[in-house]
CSV table of C-alpha atoms and ligand atoms in Angstrom, one decimal:
chain,number,residue,atom,x,y,z
A,1,MET,CA,62.5,-77.3,25.2
A,2,SER,CA,64.2,-78.2,28.5
A,3,ALA,CA,63.6,-76.1,31.5
A,4,ASN,CA,66.9,-74.2,30.9
A,5,LYS,CA,67.1,-74.0,27.2
A,6,LYS,CA,64.3,-71.8,25.9
A,7,LYS,CA,62.9,-70.9,22.5
A,8,ILE,CA,61.6,-67.3,22.4
A,9,LEU,CA,59.8,-65.1,19.9
A,10,ILE,CA,60.1,-61.3,19.4
A,11,ASN,CA,57.4,-59.1,18.1
A,12,THR,CA,57.5,-55.4,17.1
A,13,GLY,CA,54.0,-53.9,16.8
A,14,GLY,CA,52.3,-50.5,16.1
A,15,GLY,CA,54.2,-47.4,15.0
A,16,ASP,CA,57.9,-47.8,14.9
A,17,ALA,CA,60.3,-46.0,17.3
A,18,PRO,CA,64.0,-45.4,17.3
A,19,GLY,CA,65.5,-48.1,19.6
A,20,LEU,CA,63.4,-51.1,18.4
A,21,ASN,CA,66.5,-52.6,16.8
A,22,GLY,CA,68.4,-52.1,20.0
A,23,VAL,CA,65.9,-54.2,21.9
A,24,ILE,CA,65.9,-56.9,19.2
A,25,ARG,CA,69.7,-57.1,19.3
A,26,SER,CA,70.1,-57.1,23.1
A,27,ALA,CA,67.3,-59.6,23.7
A,28,THR,CA,68.7,-61.9,21.0
A,29,LEU,CA,72.3,-61.7,22.3
A,30,ALA,CA,71.3,-62.1,25.9
A,31,ALA,CA,69.2,-65.2,24.9
A,32,LEU,CA,72.0,-66.7,22.7
A,33,GLU,CA,74.4,-66.2,25.6
A,34,ARG,CA,72.1,-68.6,27.6
A,35,GLY,CA,72.1,-71.1,24.8
A,36,TRP,CA,68.5,-70.3,23.8
A,37,GLU,CA,66.9,-70.2,20.3
A,38,VAL,CA,65.4,-66.8,19.1
A,39,TRP,CA,62.9,-66.0,16.4
A,40,GLY,CA,61.3,-62.7,15.3
A,41,ILE,CA,57.9,-62.3,13.8
A,42,LYS,CA,57.9,-60.3,10.5
A,43,HIS,CA,55.6,-57.3,10.1
A,44,GLY,CA,53.9,-57.3,13.5
A,45,TYR,CA,51.7,-60.3,14.1
A,46,ARG,CA,51.1,-60.8,10.4
A,47,GLY,CA,54.1,-63.1,10.3
A,48,MET,CA,52.3,-65.6,12.5
A,49,PHE,CA,49.8,-66.2,9.8
A,50,GLU,CA,52.3,-66.6,6.9
A,51,SER,CA,54.3,-69.7,6.2
A,52,ASP,CA,57.6,-67.8,6.0
A,53,GLY,CA,56.6,-65.1,8.5
A,54,LEU,CA,59.1,-66.0,11.2
A,55,LEU,CA,62.8,-65.0,11.0
A,56,ARG,CA,65.6,-67.0,12.9
A,57,LEU,CA,67.6,-64.4,14.9
A,58,ASP,CA,71.2,-65.4,15.3
A,59,ARG,CA,74.3,-63.3,15.8
A,60,ASP,CA,74.6,-62.4,12.2
A,61,ALA,CA,70.9,-61.3,12.0
A,62,VAL,CA,71.4,-58.7,14.8
A,63,ARG,CA,74.9,-57.6,14.0
A,64,GLY,CA,75.3,-53.8,13.6
A,65,ILE,CA,71.6,-52.9,14.0
A,66,ALA,CA,71.5,-51.2,17.4
A,67,HIS,CA,72.2,-47.8,15.9
A,68,LEU,CA,69.7,-48.1,13.1
A,69,GLY,CA,66.1,-46.6,13.2
A,70,GLY,CA,63.0,-48.6,12.3
A,71,THR,CA,62.8,-52.3,12.9
A,72,VAL,CA,64.5,-55.1,11.0
A,73,LEU,CA,61.4,-57.2,11.7
A,74,GLY,CA,59.0,-54.7,10.2
A,75,THR,CA,55.8,-53.6,11.9
A,76,ALA,CA,52.1,-52.9,11.1
A,77,ASN,CA,49.4,-50.6,12.4
A,78,ARG,CA,46.6,-53.0,11.3
A,79,GLY,CA,48.0,-56.1,13.0
A,80,ASP,CA,45.7,-56.7,15.9
A,81,PRO,CA,45.2,-60.5,15.9
A,82,PHE,CA,41.7,-60.1,17.4
A,83,TYR,CA,40.7,-57.8,14.4
A,84,PHE,CA,43.1,-59.1,11.8
A,85,PRO,CA,42.4,-57.9,8.2
A,86,THR,CA,41.5,-61.1,6.4
A,87,HIS,CA,40.5,-61.7,2.8
A,88,VAL,CA,37.5,-64.0,2.5
A,89,THR,CA,36.8,-65.8,-0.8
A,90,GLY,CA,34.2,-63.9,-2.8
A,91,GLN,CA,34.7,-60.6,-0.9
A,92,SER,CA,36.9,-57.8,-2.3
A,93,LYS,CA,37.5,-56.1,1.0
A,94,ALA,CA,39.4,-57.5,4.0
A,95,ILE,CA,37.2,-58.1,7.1
A,96,PRO,CA,38.3,-58.0,10.7
A,97,THR,CA,38.7,-61.5,12.0
A,98,ASP,CA,39.6,-62.9,15.4
A,99,ARG,CA,42.7,-65.1,14.7
A,100,ALA,CA,44.1,-65.1,18.2
A,101,ASP,CA,43.5,-68.8,18.7
A,102,GLU,CA,45.4,-69.6,15.5
A,103,LEU,CA,48.2,-67.4,16.7
A,104,VAL,CA,48.4,-69.2,20.1
A,105,GLU,CA,48.2,-72.5,18.4
A,106,ARG,CA,51.2,-71.6,16.1
A,107,PHE,CA,53.1,-70.4,19.1
A,108,LYS,CA,52.6,-73.7,20.9
A,109,SER,CA,53.1,-76.0,17.9
A,110,GLY,CA,56.3,-74.1,17.2
A,111,GLY,CA,57.6,-75.0,20.6
A,112,PHE,CA,58.0,-71.5,21.9
A,113,ASP,CA,58.3,-70.7,25.6
A,114,ALA,CA,57.8,-67.0,25.7
A,115,LEU,CA,57.0,-63.9,23.6
A,116,ILE,CA,58.7,-60.6,23.9
A,117,ALA,CA,56.1,-58.0,22.8
A,118,ILE,CA,57.7,-54.7,22.0
A,119,GLY,CA,55.0,-52.0,21.7
A,120,GLY,CA,52.8,-49.3,23.2
A,121,ASP,CA,49.6,-49.4,25.2
A,122,GLY,CA,47.8,-51.1,22.2
A,123,SER,CA,50.3,-53.8,22.1
A,124,MET,CA,50.1,-54.3,25.8
A,125,THR,CA,46.3,-54.7,25.5
A,126,ILE,CA,46.8,-57.3,22.8
A,127,ALA,CA,49.4,-59.1,25.0
A,128,ASN,CA,47.0,-59.2,27.9
A,129,LYS,CA,44.3,-60.7,25.8
A,130,LEU,CA,46.6,-63.3,24.2
A,131,MET,CA,47.5,-64.5,27.7
A,132,GLU,CA,43.8,-64.9,28.4
A,133,ARG,CA,43.6,-67.1,25.2
A,134,GLY,CA,46.3,-69.3,26.5
A,135,LEU,CA,49.7,-67.9,25.4
A,136,PRO,CA,51.8,-69.0,28.4
A,137,MET,CA,54.3,-66.2,28.9
A,138,ILE,CA,54.7,-62.7,27.6
A,139,VAL,CA,57.2,-60.0,28.6
A,140,GLY,CA,56.2,-56.6,27.2
A,141,VAL,CA,58.8,-53.9,26.4
A,142,PRO,CA,57.4,-50.3,26.4
A,143,LYS,CA,58.1,-48.5,23.1
A,144,THR,CA,56.8,-45.2,21.6
A,145,ILE,CA,58.1,-41.8,20.8
A,146,ASP,CA,54.9,-40.5,22.6
A,147,ASN,CA,56.2,-41.5,26.0
A,148,ASP,CA,52.6,-42.2,27.1
A,149,VAL,CA,52.8,-45.8,28.3
A,150,ALA,CA,51.5,-46.1,31.9
A,151,GLY,CA,53.6,-48.2,34.4
A,152,THR,CA,57.0,-46.9,33.2
A,153,ASP,CA,58.7,-43.5,33.8
A,154,VAL,CA,59.9,-43.5,30.2
A,155,THR,CA,59.7,-45.3,26.9
A,156,PHE,CA,62.5,-45.7,24.3
A,157,GLY,CA,62.1,-43.5,21.2
A,158,TYR,CA,61.0,-40.5,23.2
A,159,ASP,CA,64.4,-39.0,23.8
A,160,THR,CA,65.2,-39.2,20.0
A,161,ALA,CA,61.9,-37.6,19.1
A,162,VAL,CA,62.5,-34.7,21.6
A,163,SER,CA,66.0,-34.2,20.3
A,164,ILE,CA,64.9,-34.0,16.6
A,165,ALA,CA,62.1,-31.6,17.5
A,166,THR,CA,64.4,-29.4,19.5
A,167,GLU,CA,66.9,-29.2,16.7
A,168,ALA,CA,64.0,-28.3,14.3
A,169,LEU,CA,63.0,-25.5,16.7
A,170,ASP,CA,66.5,-24.2,16.8
A,171,ARG,CA,66.5,-24.0,13.0
A,172,LEU,CA,63.1,-22.5,12.8
A,173,HIS,CA,64.1,-19.8,15.4
A,174,THR,CA,66.6,-18.2,13.1
A,175,THR,CA,64.4,-17.9,10.0
A,176,THR,CA,61.3,-16.9,12.1
A,177,GLU,CA,63.2,-14.1,13.8
A,178,SER,CA,64.7,-12.9,10.5
A,179,HIS,CA,61.2,-12.5,9.0
A,180,GLU,CA,59.5,-11.4,12.2
A,181,ARG,CA,56.9,-14.1,11.8
A,182,VAL,CA,54.9,-16.4,13.9
A,183,MET,CA,55.8,-20.1,13.4
A,184,VAL,CA,53.4,-22.8,14.6
A,185,VAL,CA,55.2,-26.1,14.9
A,186,GLU,CA,53.1,-29.3,15.1
A,187,VAL,CA,54.6,-32.4,16.8
A,188,MET,CA,53.4,-35.9,17.2
A,189,GLY,CA,52.4,-37.4,20.6
A,190,ARG,CA,48.8,-38.5,20.2
A,191,HIS,CA,46.8,-37.7,23.3
A,192,ALA,CA,49.8,-36.8,25.5
A,193,GLY,CA,51.9,-33.6,25.3
A,194,TRP,CA,55.3,-35.1,26.4
A,195,ILE,CA,57.1,-34.4,23.1
A,196,ALA,CA,55.6,-30.9,22.8
A,197,ILE,CA,56.4,-29.8,26.3
A,198,ALA,CA,59.9,-31.2,26.4
A,199,SER,CA,61.0,-30.0,23.0
A,200,GLY,CA,59.1,-26.7,23.5
A,201,LEU,CA,60.9,-26.0,26.7
A,202,ALA,CA,64.3,-27.1,25.4
A,203,GLY,CA,63.8,-25.3,22.1
A,204,GLY,CA,62.7,-22.0,23.6
A,205,ALA,CA,59.0,-21.9,22.5
A,206,ASP,CA,56.9,-19.0,23.6
A,207,ALA,CA,53.7,-21.0,23.8
A,208,ILE,CA,53.2,-24.8,24.1
A,209,LEU,CA,49.8,-26.3,23.5
A,210,ILE,CA,49.2,-29.8,24.8
A,211,PRO,CA,46.2,-32.2,24.9
A,212,GLU,CA,46.2,-32.0,28.7
A,213,ILE,CA,45.2,-28.3,28.7
A,214,ASP,CA,42.4,-27.0,26.5
A,215,PHE,CA,43.7,-23.8,24.9
A,216,ARG,CA,42.2,-20.5,23.7
A,217,SER,CA,43.7,-19.1,20.5
A,218,GLU,CA,43.0,-15.6,21.9
A,219,ARG,CA,45.4,-16.2,24.8
A,220,VAL,CA,48.1,-17.3,22.4
A,221,ALA,CA,47.5,-14.2,20.3
A,222,GLN,CA,47.8,-12.1,23.4
A,223,LYS,CA,51.1,-13.7,24.3
A,224,ILE,CA,52.4,-12.9,20.8
A,225,LEU,CA,51.3,-9.3,21.1
A,226,GLN,CA,52.8,-9.0,24.5
A,227,ARG,CA,56.1,-10.1,23.0
A,228,GLU,CA,55.7,-7.4,20.3
A,229,ARG,CA,55.4,-4.8,23.0
A,230,ARG,CA,58.6,-6.1,24.5
A,231,GLY,CA,60.4,-5.7,21.2
A,232,ARG,CA,60.3,-9.4,20.4
A,233,ARG,CA,58.7,-9.3,17.0
A,234,PHE,CA,58.6,-13.1,16.3
A,235,SER,CA,57.1,-16.0,18.2
A,236,ILE,CA,57.4,-19.8,18.1
A,237,ILE,CA,54.4,-21.8,19.1
A,238,VAL,CA,54.7,-25.6,19.6
A,239,VAL,CA,51.4,-27.5,19.3
A,240,ALA,CA,50.9,-31.2,20.0
A,241,GLU,CA,48.9,-32.9,17.3
A,242,GLY,CA,46.3,-33.9,20.0
A,243,ALA,CA,45.9,-30.4,21.5
A,244,ASN,CA,42.3,-29.3,21.9
A,245,PRO,CA,40.9,-25.8,21.4
A,246,LEU,CA,38.5,-25.0,24.3
A,247,GLY,CA,35.0,-25.9,23.1
A,248,GLY,CA,36.4,-27.3,19.8
A,249,ASP,CA,37.7,-30.6,18.5
A,250,VAL,CA,41.0,-32.4,18.1
A,251,ALA,CA,42.1,-32.2,14.5
A,252,VAL,CA,41.7,-35.6,12.9
A,253,LYS,CA,43.1,-36.4,9.4
A,254,ALA,CA,41.6,-39.9,9.1
A,255,GLU,CA,39.1,-41.8,11.3
A,256,GLY,CA,40.0,-45.1,12.9
A,257,ASP,CA,38.8,-48.3,11.3
A,258,GLU,CA,37.3,-51.7,12.0
A,259,PHE,CA,40.8,-53.2,12.3
A,260,ARG,CA,41.4,-51.1,15.5
A,261,ARG,CA,43.6,-48.7,13.7
A,262,ALA,CA,43.5,-45.5,15.8
A,263,PRO,CA,42.4,-42.2,14.2
A,264,VAL,CA,45.2,-40.4,12.5
A,265,LEU,CA,45.7,-37.0,14.2
A,266,GLY,CA,47.0,-33.9,12.5
A,267,GLY,CA,46.2,-30.5,11.0
A,268,ILE,CA,46.0,-28.4,14.2
A,269,ALA,CA,49.0,-26.2,13.3
A,270,GLU,CA,47.6,-25.0,10.0
A,271,ARG,CA,44.3,-24.2,11.6
A,272,LEU,CA,45.9,-22.4,14.5
A,273,ALA,CA,48.3,-20.5,12.3
A,274,SER,CA,45.5,-19.0,10.2
A,275,GLU,CA,43.6,-18.0,13.4
A,276,LEU,CA,46.7,-16.4,14.9
A,277,GLY,CA,47.3,-14.5,11.7
A,278,ARG,CA,43.8,-13.1,11.9
A,279,LEU,CA,44.0,-12.3,15.6
A,280,THR,CA,47.5,-10.7,15.5
A,281,GLY,CA,47.8,-9.3,12.0
A,282,LYS,CA,51.2,-11.0,11.8
A,283,GLU,CA,52.5,-13.2,9.1
A,284,THR,CA,52.2,-16.7,10.3
A,285,ARG,CA,53.5,-20.0,9.0
A,286,SER,CA,52.9,-23.6,10.1
A,287,ILE,CA,55.0,-26.8,9.8
A,288,VAL,CA,54.3,-30.4,10.8
A,289,LEU,CA,57.3,-32.3,11.9
A,290,GLY,CA,55.4,-35.6,11.7
A,291,HIS,CA,57.3,-38.8,11.0
A,292,LEU,CA,60.7,-37.0,11.0
A,293,LEU,CA,60.4,-37.5,14.8
A,294,ARG,CA,60.3,-41.2,14.4
A,295,GLY,CA,62.9,-41.8,11.7
A,296,GLY,CA,66.7,-42.2,11.8
A,297,HIS,CA,69.2,-43.2,14.4
A,298,PRO,CA,68.2,-43.5,18.0
A,299,SER,CA,69.9,-41.1,20.5
A,300,SER,CA,72.4,-42.6,22.8
A,301,ALA,CA,69.9,-42.5,25.7
A,302,ASP,CA,67.4,-44.5,23.7
A,303,ARG,CA,70.0,-47.0,22.6
A,304,LEU,CA,70.9,-47.6,26.3
A,305,LEU,CA,67.3,-47.8,27.4
A,306,ALA,CA,66.5,-50.2,24.5
A,307,LEU,CA,69.5,-52.4,25.4
A,308,ARG,CA,68.7,-52.5,29.0
A,309,PHE,CA,65.0,-53.4,28.3
A,310,GLY,CA,66.0,-56.2,26.0
A,311,VAL,CA,68.4,-57.8,28.5
A,312,ALA,CA,65.8,-57.4,31.3
A,313,ALA,CA,63.1,-59.1,29.2
A,314,VAL,CA,65.3,-62.1,28.7
A,315,SER,CA,66.3,-62.3,32.4
A,316,GLU,CA,62.6,-62.1,33.4
A,317,ILE,CA,62.0,-65.1,31.1
A,318,ALA,CA,64.9,-67.0,32.5
A,319,GLY,CA,63.7,-66.2,36.1
A,320,GLY,CA,60.4,-68.0,35.8
A,321,ASP,CA,57.0,-67.9,34.2
A,322,GLN,CA,55.7,-64.6,35.4
A,323,SER,CA,54.4,-62.4,32.6
A,324,GLY,CA,54.7,-58.6,32.8
A,325,MET,CA,56.2,-55.5,31.2
A,326,VAL,CA,59.7,-54.4,31.9
A,327,ALA,CA,59.6,-50.8,33.0
A,328,MET,CA,61.9,-48.0,34.1
A,329,LYS,CA,61.0,-46.9,37.6
A,330,GLY,CA,63.1,-44.4,39.5
A,331,GLY,CA,66.2,-45.3,37.5
A,332,GLU,CA,65.8,-49.1,37.9
A,333,VAL,CA,64.4,-51.6,35.3
A,334,ARG,CA,61.8,-53.9,36.8
A,335,LEU,CA,58.8,-56.0,35.9
A,336,VAL,CA,55.3,-54.5,36.3
A,337,PRO,CA,51.9,-56.2,35.6
A,338,ILE,CA,51.0,-55.7,31.9
A,339,GLU,CA,47.5,-54.5,33.0
A,340,GLU,CA,49.3,-51.4,34.4
A,341,ALA,CA,49.9,-50.3,30.8
A,342,ALA,CA,47.2,-52.0,28.8
A,343,GLY,CA,44.8,-49.5,27.3
A,344,LYS,CA,46.0,-46.6,29.4
A,345,THR,CA,47.6,-43.3,28.5
A,346,ARG,CA,50.1,-41.6,30.7
A,347,THR,CA,49.7,-37.9,30.2
A,348,VAL,CA,51.7,-34.9,31.4
A,349,PRO,CA,50.7,-33.9,35.0
A,350,THR,CA,49.4,-30.3,35.0
A,351,ASP,CA,50.1,-29.6,38.7
A,352,ARG,CA,53.8,-30.4,39.0
A,353,GLY,CA,57.1,-31.1,37.3
A,354,ILE,CA,58.1,-29.9,33.9
A,355,LEU,CA,54.8,-28.1,33.3
A,356,LEU,CA,55.2,-25.9,36.3
A,357,SER,CA,58.8,-25.1,35.4
A,358,ALA,CA,57.6,-24.0,32.0
A,359,ARG,CA,54.9,-21.8,33.5
A,360,GLU,CA,57.5,-20.2,35.8
A,361,LEU,CA,59.4,-19.1,32.7
A,362,GLY,CA,56.3,-17.3,31.3
A,363,ILE,CA,55.6,-19.9,28.6
A,364,CYS,CA,52.0,-19.7,27.5
A,365,PHE,CA,49.7,-22.7,27.6
A,366,GLY,CA,46.7,-20.9,26.2
A,367,ASP,CA,44.7,-21.2,29.5
A,368,GLU,CA,46.0,-18.1,31.3
A,369,PRO,CA,43.7,-15.4,32.6
A,370,GLU,CA,43.4,-12.5,30.2
A,371,SER,CA,44.8,-10.2,32.9
A,372,SER,CA,48.2,-11.9,32.7
A,373,PHE,CA,48.8,-10.3,29.3
A,374,ALA,CA,47.4,-6.8,30.2
A,375,THR,CA,50.8,-5.2,30.8
A,376,SER,CA,54.0,-5.2,28.8
B,401,F6P,O1,52.4,-43.5,18.4
B,401,F6P,C1,53.4,-43.0,17.6
B,401,F6P,C2,52.9,-42.0,16.6
B,401,F6P,O2,54.0,-41.5,15.9
B,401,F6P,C3,52.0,-40.9,17.1
B,401,F6P,O3,52.7,-39.8,17.7
B,401,F6P,C4,51.2,-40.5,15.9
B,401,F6P,O4,50.0,-39.9,16.2
B,401,F6P,C5,51.0,-41.9,15.2
B,401,F6P,O5,52.0,-42.7,15.7
B,401,F6P,C6,51.1,-41.8,13.7
B,401,F6P,O6,50.8,-43.0,13.2
B,401,F6P,P1,51.0,-43.4,11.7
B,401,F6P,O7,52.5,-43.5,11.4
B,401,F6P,O8,50.3,-44.7,11.5
B,401,F6P,O9,50.4,-42.3,10.9
């Protein structure tokens, strides 16, 4: 390709998030406006190893998709090219295989100039390693409902997840109050409590348990009983899937695997509900919001963020050959080094911001001194 006319490739990797299609659309349109050629990889990096695994993205391919959830390219959680599941003749089970060189070779032989890698911390780690293997230019775009990517103030997908969780809490409030029950609501987020704290605060939870603060069930039970003494005979507890009981373990549904698939978290709400029932004598129920938080239309805030990130990624590619990740910093989109995000987790600060506001409101985090529940 000439210095001005570029050929770019777009990848969506890891768990999907509302807004992915917005990035695909805006990056494609911005690139087409410059006269470039755009392709997408189907099903995460898998498409790089399949003969028909690349999809030409023209105006028709991205028409009317910005408001749709999911990704038109498809994605995969077992798609790390350095540990790619590969079937070897004579073996029934796939084995993890380093196919990064093959990927870089296909990129170069296809005449591509740059890759837009839309993903979370895992995808940024892969991007970093691909550059070390010779992939000339990568611009990362931070995606995840968990909002835990370092180097950016926010990721797209998060606002939608918080809105869905908040609406669920509103609905659970009415039925929980009618029955004078305790409702324990589990939300996704992996090892960061962003979704839990934001939705819990917006949705009026009485206790919010997050991975950043080890909790004691006894304290949560005391909060419930304190509310009873105040005439509030129901309570809503939001628990992040990665929350940790003091001296206990995070609830894991399935261990990680040799393909670098992270452990699947989940189950803490059910465990906690039975413990709170025992400690308070109250009828308790649990619910896991799970993938509901990831599905469906992106919120308008996520659409806008996705569109801005897509455009920014293309203008970074146009501007030179400096790889990086587009990030939102203090209201401005800018490029940060991919290493700022690779392999890191941005957690909720416990000494400032939203967490302190929640504490001021008397929301329980399960780490309060026992004396704080002594009086009515
Ligand atoms: O990272 C996004 C996320 O939805 C996490 O909140 C959750 O732990 C994980 O993905 C679930 O992954 P999967 O859809 O593969 O079960």
